[in-house]
C-alpha cells in the first residue's frame, strides 16, 4: 500500500501536485539544497542588478 | 496507447528533486519547511528588474490571496500555473481520458512528468500576457546595465524570463517541501499569503487597517454620522468599522475547525488480533477545501481572459463586457465575476452602480458556480487522489482490518464505503462552496476572501494533524510501520 505520496495514515491528503515513489533512472535528480541555493542566488542577483541599473 | 510511447522520452527525463533515503527526522523536516518559507518570503520581496514602478495593476486582482505570490515580484505568478495545470489533469483524469493507471510504476513516472510539463507550459502561458499584453506590468522605457543598453522589447523579454524562472522555482520549492518537509509547498504558500494579508488587515497603520480605523473612529477623525439614522450603523458594521468582516472572519475560523471534526466513523476491527479496534473517519469536508481552489482558479482564468480581451480588443461587444478601469461593469464578464465584498452587491447603498436584477444574476451565477463546481471538483478530487470507495477499501483490506459483522473482502468493504463517501463528498463540496460565497458577501478582514480563509484554516488544521502524527512516529518508531512508511 501507500503508493501515493503524502498519505497520512489511511486518509490520503495529497497536495495539488502529486509525487509518487516510482522514479525513472533517466530523470535528472536535483538536490533540495540546490533548489534553495538557486532561489537565493537568483533573488540576490536580481536585487543587485536592480541597484546597479 | 499511442501518446504514452511518443511522450515517454520527454516525460521520463523531467528533472525531479531527489527523494530522501530512509526516514527524515522531524526536526530536519521542520527545517526544510522553514527554509522554503523564508525563501518564499525573500523572493516575494524581490521586485522584477525592468518594471516601471507605480503603474502596474494586478491581473490576478482579488484572486491574489488564494493564488499566493506577490504582484510585481519574482513570485508574480504564484501558484496560478500549478493550479491551472492541476485543473487540466483533474478533468482529464476524472473523465479517464489519460489512460494512466496510477498504481503502475511506469504510469506514475509518466503522470509526474506530464504534470511537470503542464505546469511549465502554464507558467509560460500565464507570464506571456502579463508582460506583453496591456499595461499589467509596464516595462521601463530603457535600462542601462553596466555598458549594456536595453530597449523596451528587450526589457519585456527580460521580465518574462524572470517571471518564468520564478514560476519554475515555485514548482521545485513545492517539490522540496512535499518530499523533504511537512505538508505541501502549495499549502504553505497559501497559508503564508493569507496570513500575511490577514495580519496586515489588522495592524497596518493606514486606511483599511482594522485597529487604525477604529482608532480614527474613536478619536472622531472618521465621521460616523448618527447611529439612529443608519448611516453611523453602516459605517461601523460594513464601512470603516468592519465589525461584520471581523465577525465573518472569526465565524469561518470556528466553522471550519468544527466541520473538520464532523465525521461518519466506520468501525474497524483487526482480522487476526482480537481486541485491536479502529475507526475509519469519513469527514464532512472529506475532500478538504482544496478542490475549491480549482473552482476559484477557473473563475480567475475567465476574468483573466476578460482583462486581456479588454486591453487588446477595442471593439469588444457590450454583451461580453464593459469595463471601467479593470472592473467589469456589465456583460458576460460582469456576471461571471465572483462577489468579493459587501460593496459589490449591496445595491441599496451608493457603492453599486448596477441595477438590483443585475446584481442578483451575478450572485446566483457565483453561487451556482461555487456550489455545483465545488461538488463536481470534490468528486474528481476524491477519485484522483485515491480517496474513493475502491481505493480506501483496498487500503483498509491491506492494513489487515475489516468491518465487524461483514466478511473480510475488498468488495464488501467497498460496498459499505460507497454508502458514505460519495454522499459526504458532494454535501461537503457544496457546503464549502456556499460558505466561501457567504463569507465574501459579508467581507473579511484584510480582504483575504472567504476561499482564502477557508483554505488557510483547513490547511493549517491538516498541517497540525500531520505534525502530531510525525511526532508520534518520532517517539514510537513502531508506529511508522503501522502507518505504512519506512
Coordinates of C-alpha atoms in Angstrom, one line a residue:
Chain A
X1 CA 0.0 0.0 0.0
X2 CA 0.9 3.6 0.2
X3 CA 1.9 4.2 -3.4
X4 CA 0.8 7.8 -3.3
X5 CA 2.9 10.4 -1.5
X6 CA 1.6 12.4 1.4
X7 CA -0.6 9.5 2.6
X8 CA -1.4 10.4 6.1
X9 CA -2.3 7.1 7.6
X10 CA -5.4 5.7 5.9
X11 CA -6.6 9.1 4.9
X12 CA -4.9 10.4 1.8
X13 CA -4.3 14.1 1.7
X14 CA -2.3 14.8 -1.4
X15 CA -1.4 18.3 -2.4
X16 CA -2.3 19.7 -5.7
X17 CA 0.8 18.2 -7.2
X18 CA 1.3 14.5 -6.7
X19 CA 4.6 12.8 -6.3
X20 CA 5.0 9.0 -6.4
X21 CA 7.7 6.7 -5.2
X22 CA 8.4 5.5 -8.7
X23 CA 11.2 7.3 -10.4
X24 CA 12.9 6.9 -13.7
X25 CA 16.6 6.4 -13.8
X26 CA 16.8 8.7 -16.8
X27 CA 15.4 11.6 -14.8
X28 CA 17.8 14.4 -13.7
X29 CA 18.0 14.3 -9.9
X30 CA 18.2 17.7 -8.1
X31 CA 19.4 18.0 -4.6
X32 CA 17.0 20.0 -2.4
X33 CA 19.9 22.2 -1.3
X34 CA 20.4 23.1 -5.0
X35 CA 16.8 24.4 -5.2
X36 CA 17.2 26.6 -2.2
X37 CA 20.7 27.8 -3.3
X38 CA 19.4 28.6 -6.8
X39 CA 16.4 30.6 -5.4
X40 CA 18.7 32.6 -3.1
X41 CA 21.2 33.3 -5.8
X42 CA 18.6 34.4 -8.4
X43 CA 17.0 36.7 -5.8
X44 CA 20.3 38.3 -4.8
X45 CA 21.4 38.6 -8.4
X46 CA 18.3 40.4 -9.5
X47 CA 18.4 42.7 -6.4
X48 CA 22.0 43.5 -7.2
X49 CA 21.2 44.2 -10.9
X50 CA 18.3 46.5 -9.8
X51 CA 20.8 48.5 -7.6
X52 CA 23.2 48.8 -10.5
X53 CA 20.7 49.8 -13.0
Chain B
X1 CA -1.8 3.8 -26.2
X2 CA -0.2 6.0 -28.7
X3 CA 0.6 9.1 -26.8
X4 CA 2.4 7.4 -24.0
X5 CA 5.1 5.9 -26.1
X6 CA 5.6 9.1 -28.0
X7 CA 5.8 11.3 -24.9
X8 CA 7.8 8.9 -22.8
X9 CA 11.3 10.1 -23.7
X10 CA 10.4 13.6 -22.7
X11 CA 8.2 12.9 -19.7
X12 CA 10.6 10.5 -18.0
X13 CA 13.5 12.9 -18.2
X14 CA 11.9 15.8 -16.4
X15 CA 14.2 17.0 -13.7
X16 CA 13.0 16.0 -10.2
X17 CA 14.1 16.7 -6.7
X18 CA 15.9 13.8 -5.1
X19 CA 13.9 11.6 -2.7
X20 CA 15.3 11.3 0.8
X21 CA 16.8 7.9 1.5
X22 CA 15.2 6.4 4.6
X23 CA 13.5 8.4 7.3
X24 CA 13.9 12.2 7.6
X25 CA 13.9 13.2 11.3
X26 CA 11.1 15.5 12.3
X27 CA 13.4 18.4 13.1
X28 CA 15.1 18.2 9.7
X29 CA 11.6 18.2 8.1
X30 CA 10.7 21.3 10.0
X31 CA 14.0 22.9 9.0
X32 CA 13.4 22.2 5.3
X33 CA 9.8 23.6 5.6
X34 CA 11.0 26.7 7.4
X35 CA 13.8 27.2 4.9
X36 CA 11.5 27.1 1.9
X37 CA 9.1 29.5 3.7
X38 CA 11.8 32.0 4.3
X39 CA 13.0 31.7 0.7
X40 CA 9.4 32.3 -0.4
X41 CA 9.1 35.5 1.6
X42 CA 12.5 36.6 0.4
X43 CA 11.5 36.1 -3.2
X44 CA 8.2 37.9 -2.8
X45 CA 10.2 41.0 -1.8
X46 CA 12.5 41.0 -4.9
X47 CA 11.0 43.4 -7.4
X48 CA 11.2 42.5 -11.1
X49 CA 14.1 44.1 -12.9
X50 CA 12.8 46.5 -15.5
X51 CA 9.4 47.0 -14.0
X52 CA 8.1 50.6 -14.2
X53 CA 7.1 51.3 -10.6
X54 CA 3.7 52.5 -9.5
X55 CA 1.6 51.9 -12.7
X56 CA 1.2 48.1 -12.6
X57 CA -2.2 46.6 -12.0
X58 CA -2.5 43.1 -10.6
X59 CA -4.0 40.8 -13.3
X60 CA -5.0 38.3 -10.6
X61 CA -7.0 41.0 -8.9
X62 CA -8.9 39.7 -5.9
X63 CA -7.7 36.1 -6.6
X64 CA -4.2 37.1 -5.4
X65 CA -4.8 35.9 -1.8
X66 CA -5.7 32.4 -3.0
X67 CA -3.1 32.1 -5.7
X68 CA -0.3 33.4 -3.4
X69 CA 2.8 35.2 -4.7
X70 CA 3.3 38.9 -4.8
X71 CA 2.4 41.3 -7.6
X72 CA 5.5 42.7 -9.4
X73 CA 7.9 40.4 -7.7
X74 CA 9.7 37.3 -8.8
X75 CA 6.8 35.4 -7.3
X76 CA 4.4 37.2 -9.7
X77 CA 2.6 34.0 -11.0
X78 CA 2.3 32.5 -7.5
X79 CA 0.8 29.0 -7.6
X80 CA -1.5 30.0 -10.5
X81 CA 0.1 27.8 -13.2
X82 CA 0.3 24.8 -10.8
X83 CA -3.4 25.2 -10.0
X84 CA -4.4 25.6 -13.7
X85 CA -2.3 22.6 -14.7
X86 CA -3.9 20.7 -11.9
X87 CA -7.4 21.6 -13.2
X88 CA -6.5 20.2 -16.6
X89 CA -5.1 17.0 -15.1
X90 CA -8.1 16.6 -12.8
X91 CA -10.5 17.0 -15.6
X92 CA -8.6 14.6 -17.9
X93 CA -8.0 12.1 -15.1
X94 CA -11.6 12.4 -13.7
X95 CA -13.0 11.7 -17.2
X96 CA -10.4 8.9 -17.6
X97 CA -9.1 10.3 -20.8
X98 CA -5.4 9.9 -19.9
X99 CA -5.5 6.1 -19.6
X100 CA -2.9 6.3 -16.9
X101 CA -3.1 3.7 -14.1
X102 CA -1.6 5.4 -11.0
X103 CA -0.8 2.1 -9.5
X104 CA 1.6 1.1 -12.2
X105 CA 5.1 2.5 -11.6
X106 CA 5.7 3.3 -15.2
X107 CA 2.5 5.3 -15.5
X108 CA 3.3 7.0 -12.2
X109 CA 6.5 8.3 -13.8
X110 CA 4.6 9.4 -16.9
X111 CA 2.0 11.2 -14.7
X112 CA 4.6 13.1 -12.8
X113 CA 6.4 14.1 -16.0
X114 CA 3.1 15.2 -17.6
X115 CA 2.2 17.2 -14.5
X116 CA 5.5 19.0 -14.5
X117 CA 5.4 19.7 -18.2
X118 CA 1.9 21.1 -17.9
X119 CA 3.0 23.4 -15.1
X120 CA 5.9 24.7 -17.2
X121 CA 3.7 25.3 -20.2
X122 CA 1.1 27.1 -18.0
X123 CA 3.8 29.3 -16.4
X124 CA 4.8 30.5 -19.8
X125 CA 1.1 31.0 -20.9
X126 CA 0.4 33.0 -17.7
X127 CA 3.5 35.0 -17.9
X128 CA 3.3 35.9 -21.6
X129 CA 0.1 38.1 -21.5
X130 CA 1.2 39.6 -18.1
X131 CA 4.2 41.1 -19.7
X132 CA 3.3 41.6 -23.4
X133 CA -0.4 42.4 -23.3
X134 CA -1.8 45.6 -22.0
X135 CA -0.4 47.6 -19.0
X136 CA -0.4 44.9 -16.4
X137 CA 3.3 45.0 -15.9
X138 CA 4.6 48.1 -17.7
X139 CA 8.3 47.9 -18.7
X140 CA 10.7 50.8 -18.3
X141 CA 11.5 52.7 -21.4
X142 CA 15.2 51.9 -21.3
X143 CA 17.5 50.3 -18.9
X144 CA 21.3 50.6 -18.6
X145 CA 23.1 47.6 -17.1
X146 CA 26.9 48.2 -16.9
X147 CA 27.7 49.1 -20.5
X148 CA 24.6 47.4 -22.0
X149 CA 21.6 49.4 -23.1
X150 CA 18.2 47.7 -23.3
X151 CA 15.2 48.8 -25.3
X152 CA 11.6 48.3 -24.2
X153 CA 11.1 45.0 -26.0
X154 CA 14.3 43.6 -24.6
X155 CA 13.3 44.6 -21.1
X156 CA 9.9 42.9 -21.6
X157 CA 11.8 39.7 -22.6
X158 CA 14.0 40.1 -19.6
X159 CA 10.9 40.5 -17.3
X160 CA 9.2 37.5 -18.9
X161 CA 12.3 35.4 -18.2
X162 CA 12.4 36.5 -14.6
X163 CA 8.7 35.7 -14.0
X164 CA 9.1 32.3 -15.8
X165 CA 12.1 31.4 -13.6
X166 CA 10.2 32.4 -10.6
X167 CA 7.3 30.2 -11.6
X168 CA 9.6 27.2 -12.1
X169 CA 11.2 27.9 -8.7
X170 CA 7.8 27.7 -7.0
X171 CA 7.2 24.3 -8.7
X172 CA 10.5 23.0 -7.3
X173 CA 10.1 24.6 -3.9
X174 CA 6.8 22.8 -3.6
X175 CA 8.6 19.5 -4.5
X176 CA 11.2 20.1 -1.8
X177 CA 8.5 20.6 0.8
X178 CA 6.5 17.6 -0.4
X179 CA 9.4 15.3 -0.3
X180 CA 11.6 16.6 2.5
X181 CA 9.3 18.7 4.6
X182 CA 5.8 18.7 6.2
X183 CA 2.7 19.1 4.1
X184 CA 3.0 20.6 0.6
X185 CA 4.6 23.7 -0.6
X186 CA 1.4 24.9 -2.2
X187 CA -0.4 24.7 1.1
X188 CA 2.5 26.5 2.8
X189 CA 2.4 29.4 0.2
X190 CA -1.4 29.8 0.6
X191 CA -1.1 30.0 4.4
X192 CA 1.8 32.4 4.1
X193 CA -0.1 34.7 1.7
X194 CA -3.4 34.6 3.5
X195 CA -1.9 35.1 7.0
X196 CA 0.3 37.9 5.8
X197 CA -2.8 39.7 4.4
X198 CA -4.9 39.0 7.5
X199 CA -2.2 40.4 9.8
X200 CA -1.7 43.4 7.5
X201 CA -5.5 43.9 7.5
X202 CA -5.5 44.1 11.3
X203 CA -2.4 46.2 12.0
X204 CA -1.5 48.3 9.0
X205 CA -1.3 51.9 10.1
X206 CA -3.3 53.3 7.2
X207 CA -6.9 53.2 5.9
X208 CA -8.4 49.7 5.9
X209 CA -6.2 48.7 8.8
X210 CA -8.7 47.4 11.4
X211 CA -7.1 48.9 14.5
X212 CA -6.1 52.1 12.8
X213 CA -9.6 52.7 11.5
X214 CA -11.1 52.1 15.0
X215 CA -8.5 54.5 16.5
X216 CA -9.7 57.1 14.0
X217 CA -13.4 56.4 14.7
X218 CA -12.9 56.7 18.4
X219 CA -10.9 59.9 18.1
X220 CA -13.5 61.3 15.8
X221 CA -11.3 61.6 12.7
X222 CA -13.8 59.5 10.8
X223 CA -17.3 61.0 10.6
X224 CA -19.6 58.1 11.6
X225 CA -22.9 60.1 11.4
X226 CA -25.8 59.4 13.7
X227 CA -26.3 55.8 14.8
X228 CA -30.1 56.2 14.7
X229 CA -30.3 57.3 11.0
X230 CA -28.5 54.2 9.9
X231 CA -25.5 56.0 8.4
X232 CA -23.5 55.5 11.5
X233 CA -24.5 51.9 11.8
X234 CA -23.5 51.3 8.2
X235 CA -20.0 52.9 8.8
X236 CA -19.5 50.8 12.0
X237 CA -20.7 47.5 10.6
X238 CA -19.7 47.5 7.0
X239 CA -17.7 50.6 6.4
X240 CA -14.6 51.6 8.2
X241 CA -15.7 49.8 11.4
X242 CA -15.6 46.4 9.7
X243 CA -17.4 44.7 12.5
X244 CA -19.3 42.3 10.1
X245 CA -16.0 41.5 8.5
X246 CA -14.4 40.7 11.8
X247 CA -17.3 38.5 12.8
X248 CA -17.3 36.7 9.5
X249 CA -13.6 36.0 9.8
X250 CA -13.9 34.6 13.3
X251 CA -17.0 32.6 12.4
X252 CA -15.3 31.0 9.4
X253 CA -12.4 30.0 11.6
X254 CA -14.7 28.2 14.1
X255 CA -17.0 26.7 11.4
X256 CA -14.0 25.1 9.6
X257 CA -12.5 23.8 12.8
X258 CA -15.9 22.4 13.8
X259 CA -16.6 20.9 10.4
X260 CA -13.2 19.2 10.4
X261 CA -14.4 17.2 13.4
X262 CA -17.8 16.3 11.9
X263 CA -17.5 12.8 10.5
X264 CA -19.1 9.4 9.9
X265 CA -17.0 6.8 11.7
X266 CA -16.9 3.3 10.2
X267 CA -15.8 0.8 12.9
X268 CA -12.9 -1.5 12.1
X269 CA -11.5 -4.5 13.8
X270 CA -8.4 -6.4 13.1
X271 CA -8.9 -9.7 11.4
X272 CA -6.2 -11.6 13.4
X273 CA -5.6 -9.5 16.6
X274 CA -8.6 -9.8 18.8
X275 CA -9.4 -6.5 20.5
X276 CA -7.5 -4.3 18.1
X277 CA -10.1 -1.9 17.0
X278 CA -10.0 1.2 14.9
X279 CA -12.3 3.6 13.1
X280 CA -12.2 4.9 9.6
X281 CA -13.4 8.5 9.6
X282 CA -15.3 9.9 6.6
X283 CA -15.1 13.6 7.3
X284 CA -17.8 16.0 6.3
X285 CA -15.3 18.1 4.4
X286 CA -13.9 14.8 3.2
X287 CA -12.3 16.1 0.0
X288 CA -11.0 19.0 2.2
X289 CA -11.2 22.5 0.8
X290 CA -8.6 22.2 -1.8
X291 CA -11.0 21.4 -4.7
X292 CA -12.4 24.9 -4.0
X293 CA -9.2 26.5 -5.2
X294 CA -9.7 24.8 -8.5
X295 CA -13.2 26.3 -8.9
X296 CA -11.9 29.8 -8.0
X297 CA -9.0 29.4 -10.4
X298 CA -11.5 28.6 -13.1
X299 CA -13.3 31.8 -12.3
X300 CA -9.9 33.6 -12.1
X301 CA -9.0 32.4 -15.6
X302 CA -12.3 33.6 -17.0
X303 CA -11.6 37.1 -15.5
X304 CA -8.0 36.9 -16.7
X305 CA -9.3 36.3 -20.2
X306 CA -11.7 39.2 -19.9
X307 CA -8.9 41.6 -18.8
X308 CA -6.7 40.6 -21.8
X309 CA -9.6 40.9 -24.2
X310 CA -10.5 44.3 -22.8
X311 CA -6.9 45.6 -23.2
X312 CA -6.4 44.1 -26.7
X313 CA -9.7 44.3 -28.4
X314 CA -11.1 47.8 -28.7
X315 CA -14.3 46.7 -30.4
X316 CA -15.3 44.2 -27.8
X317 CA -19.1 43.8 -27.9
X318 CA -21.1 45.1 -24.9
X319 CA -22.6 41.7 -24.1
X320 CA -19.1 40.4 -23.4
X321 CA -18.1 43.1 -21.1
X322 CA -18.0 46.8 -20.4
X323 CA -15.0 47.8 -18.3
X324 CA -14.5 50.8 -16.1
X325 CA -10.8 50.6 -15.2
X326 CA -10.1 47.0 -14.5
X327 CA -13.6 46.3 -13.2
X328 CA -16.2 44.8 -15.5
X329 CA -19.4 46.8 -15.0
X330 CA -21.8 44.8 -17.3
X331 CA -21.9 42.0 -19.8
X332 CA -20.7 38.4 -19.6
X333 CA -17.5 39.1 -17.6
X334 CA -19.5 41.1 -15.0
X335 CA -21.9 38.3 -14.4
X336 CA -19.2 35.7 -14.1
X337 CA -17.1 37.8 -11.7
X338 CA -17.3 36.5 -8.2
X339 CA -18.6 38.7 -5.3
X340 CA -15.6 39.9 -3.3
X341 CA -17.0 42.3 -0.8
X342 CA -20.3 43.8 0.5
X343 CA -19.7 46.8 -1.8
X344 CA -20.1 44.5 -4.8
X345 CA -23.7 43.6 -4.2
X346 CA -25.4 45.8 -1.6
X347 CA -27.4 47.6 -4.3
X348 CA -29.4 49.8 -1.9
X349 CA -26.2 51.6 -0.9
X350 CA -24.4 54.0 -3.2
X351 CA -21.5 51.8 -3.9
X352 CA -23.2 49.7 -6.6
X353 CA -24.0 51.3 -10.0
X354 CA -25.8 48.3 -11.4
X355 CA -29.5 47.6 -11.1
X356 CA -30.7 45.2 -8.5
X357 CA -31.6 42.5 -11.0
X358 CA -28.0 42.5 -12.5
X359 CA -26.6 42.1 -9.0
X360 CA -28.9 39.3 -8.3
X361 CA -27.9 37.5 -11.5
X362 CA -24.3 37.9 -10.6
X363 CA -24.9 36.5 -7.1
X364 CA -26.8 33.5 -8.4
X365 CA -24.1 32.8 -11.1
X366 CA -21.4 32.9 -8.4
X367 CA -23.4 30.7 -6.0
X368 CA -24.2 28.1 -8.8
X369 CA -20.6 28.1 -9.9
X370 CA -19.3 27.6 -6.4
X371 CA -21.8 25.1 -5.1
X372 CA -22.1 22.9 -8.2
X373 CA -18.4 23.4 -9.1
X374 CA -17.4 22.6 -5.6
X375 CA -19.3 19.4 -5.6
X376 CA -18.0 18.3 -9.1
X377 CA -14.4 19.1 -8.3
X378 CA -14.7 17.4 -4.9
X379 CA -15.8 14.2 -6.7
X380 CA -12.9 14.4 -9.2
X381 CA -10.5 15.1 -6.3
X382 CA -11.6 12.1 -4.4
X383 CA -11.2 9.9 -7.5
X384 CA -7.8 11.2 -8.5
X385 CA -6.2 11.3 -5.0
X386 CA -7.2 7.7 -4.1
X387 CA -9.8 8.6 -1.5
X388 CA -12.6 7.0 -3.4
X389 CA -14.5 3.9 -2.1
X390 CA -12.5 1.4 -4.1
X391 CA -9.1 2.8 -3.1
X392 CA -9.9 3.2 0.6
X393 CA -11.4 -0.3 0.7
X394 CA -8.1 -1.7 -0.6
X395 CA -6.2 0.3 1.9
X396 CA -8.3 -1.0 4.8
X397 CA -8.0 -4.5 3.5
X398 CA -4.2 -4.3 3.1
X399 CA -3.8 -3.0 6.7
X400 CA -5.5 -6.2 7.9
X401 CA -8.6 -4.6 9.2
X402 CA -12.2 -5.5 8.5
X403 CA -15.6 -4.1 9.3
X404 CA -17.0 -6.1 12.1
X405 CA -20.1 -8.1 11.1
X406 CA -19.0 -8.2 7.5
X407 CA -17.0 -10.7 5.5
X408 CA -13.3 -9.8 5.1
X409 CA -13.4 -9.0 1.5
X410 CA -12.5 -5.9 -0.5
X411 CA -15.7 -5.8 -2.4
X412 CA -17.7 -5.9 0.8
X413 CA -15.8 -3.0 2.4
X414 CA -16.1 -1.1 -0.9
X415 CA -19.9 -1.6 -0.8
X416 CA -20.1 -0.1 2.8
X417 CA -17.8 2.8 1.8
X418 CA -20.0 3.5 -1.2
X419 CA -22.8 4.2 1.1
X420 CA -21.0 7.1 2.7
X421 CA -18.1 8.5 0.7
X422 CA -19.9 9.8 -2.5
X423 CA -22.7 11.5 -0.5
X424 CA -20.4 13.0 2.0
X425 CA -18.1 14.3 -0.7
X426 CA -21.0 16.1 -2.6
X427 CA -22.5 17.6 0.5
X428 CA -19.1 18.7 1.8
X429 CA -18.1 20.2 -1.6
X430 CA -21.3 22.1 -1.9
X431 CA -21.2 23.3 1.7
X432 CA -17.7 24.7 1.4
X433 CA -18.8 26.5 -1.8
X434 CA -21.7 28.1 0.0
X435 CA -19.5 29.1 2.9
X436 CA -17.0 30.7 0.6
X437 CA -19.6 32.8 -1.2
X438 CA -21.3 33.8 2.0
X439 CA -18.0 34.9 3.6
X440 CA -17.2 37.0 0.5
X441 CA -20.6 38.7 0.6
X442 CA -20.1 39.8 4.2
X443 CA -16.5 40.6 3.7
X444 CA -13.4 39.5 5.6
X445 CA -10.6 41.4 7.4
X446 CA -7.8 42.3 5.1
X447 CA -9.8 41.3 2.0
X448 CA -8.5 37.7 2.3
X449 CA -11.7 36.4 0.7
X450 CA -13.8 33.5 2.0
X451 CA -12.0 31.0 -0.1
X452 CA -8.6 32.2 1.1
X453 CA -9.7 32.0 4.7
X454 CA -11.3 28.5 4.3
X455 CA -8.1 27.3 2.6
X456 CA -5.8 28.7 5.2
X457 CA -7.7 27.4 8.2
X458 CA -8.2 23.9 6.8
X459 CA -4.6 23.6 5.5
X460 CA -3.3 24.7 8.9
X461 CA -5.5 22.2 10.6
X462 CA -4.2 19.4 8.3
X463 CA -0.7 20.6 9.0
X464 CA -1.3 20.4 12.7
X465 CA -2.6 16.8 12.3
X466 CA 0.4 15.9 10.2
X467 CA 2.8 17.4 12.7
X468 CA 1.1 15.5 15.6
X469 CA 1.4 12.3 13.6
X470 CA 5.1 12.9 12.8
X471 CA 5.8 13.5 16.5
X472 CA 4.0 10.3 17.4
X473 CA 6.0 8.4 14.9
X474 CA 9.2 10.0 16.1
X475 CA 8.5 8.9 19.7
X476 CA 7.3 5.4 18.7
X477 CA 9.3 4.1 15.7
X478 CA 6.9 1.1 15.6
X479 CA 4.1 3.4 14.6
X480 CA 5.9 4.2 11.4
X481 CA 5.3 0.6 10.2
X482 CA 1.7 0.9 11.2
X483 CA 1.3 3.9 9.0
X484 CA 3.0 2.1 6.2
X485 CA 6.0 4.2 6.0
X486 CA 9.7 3.5 6.3

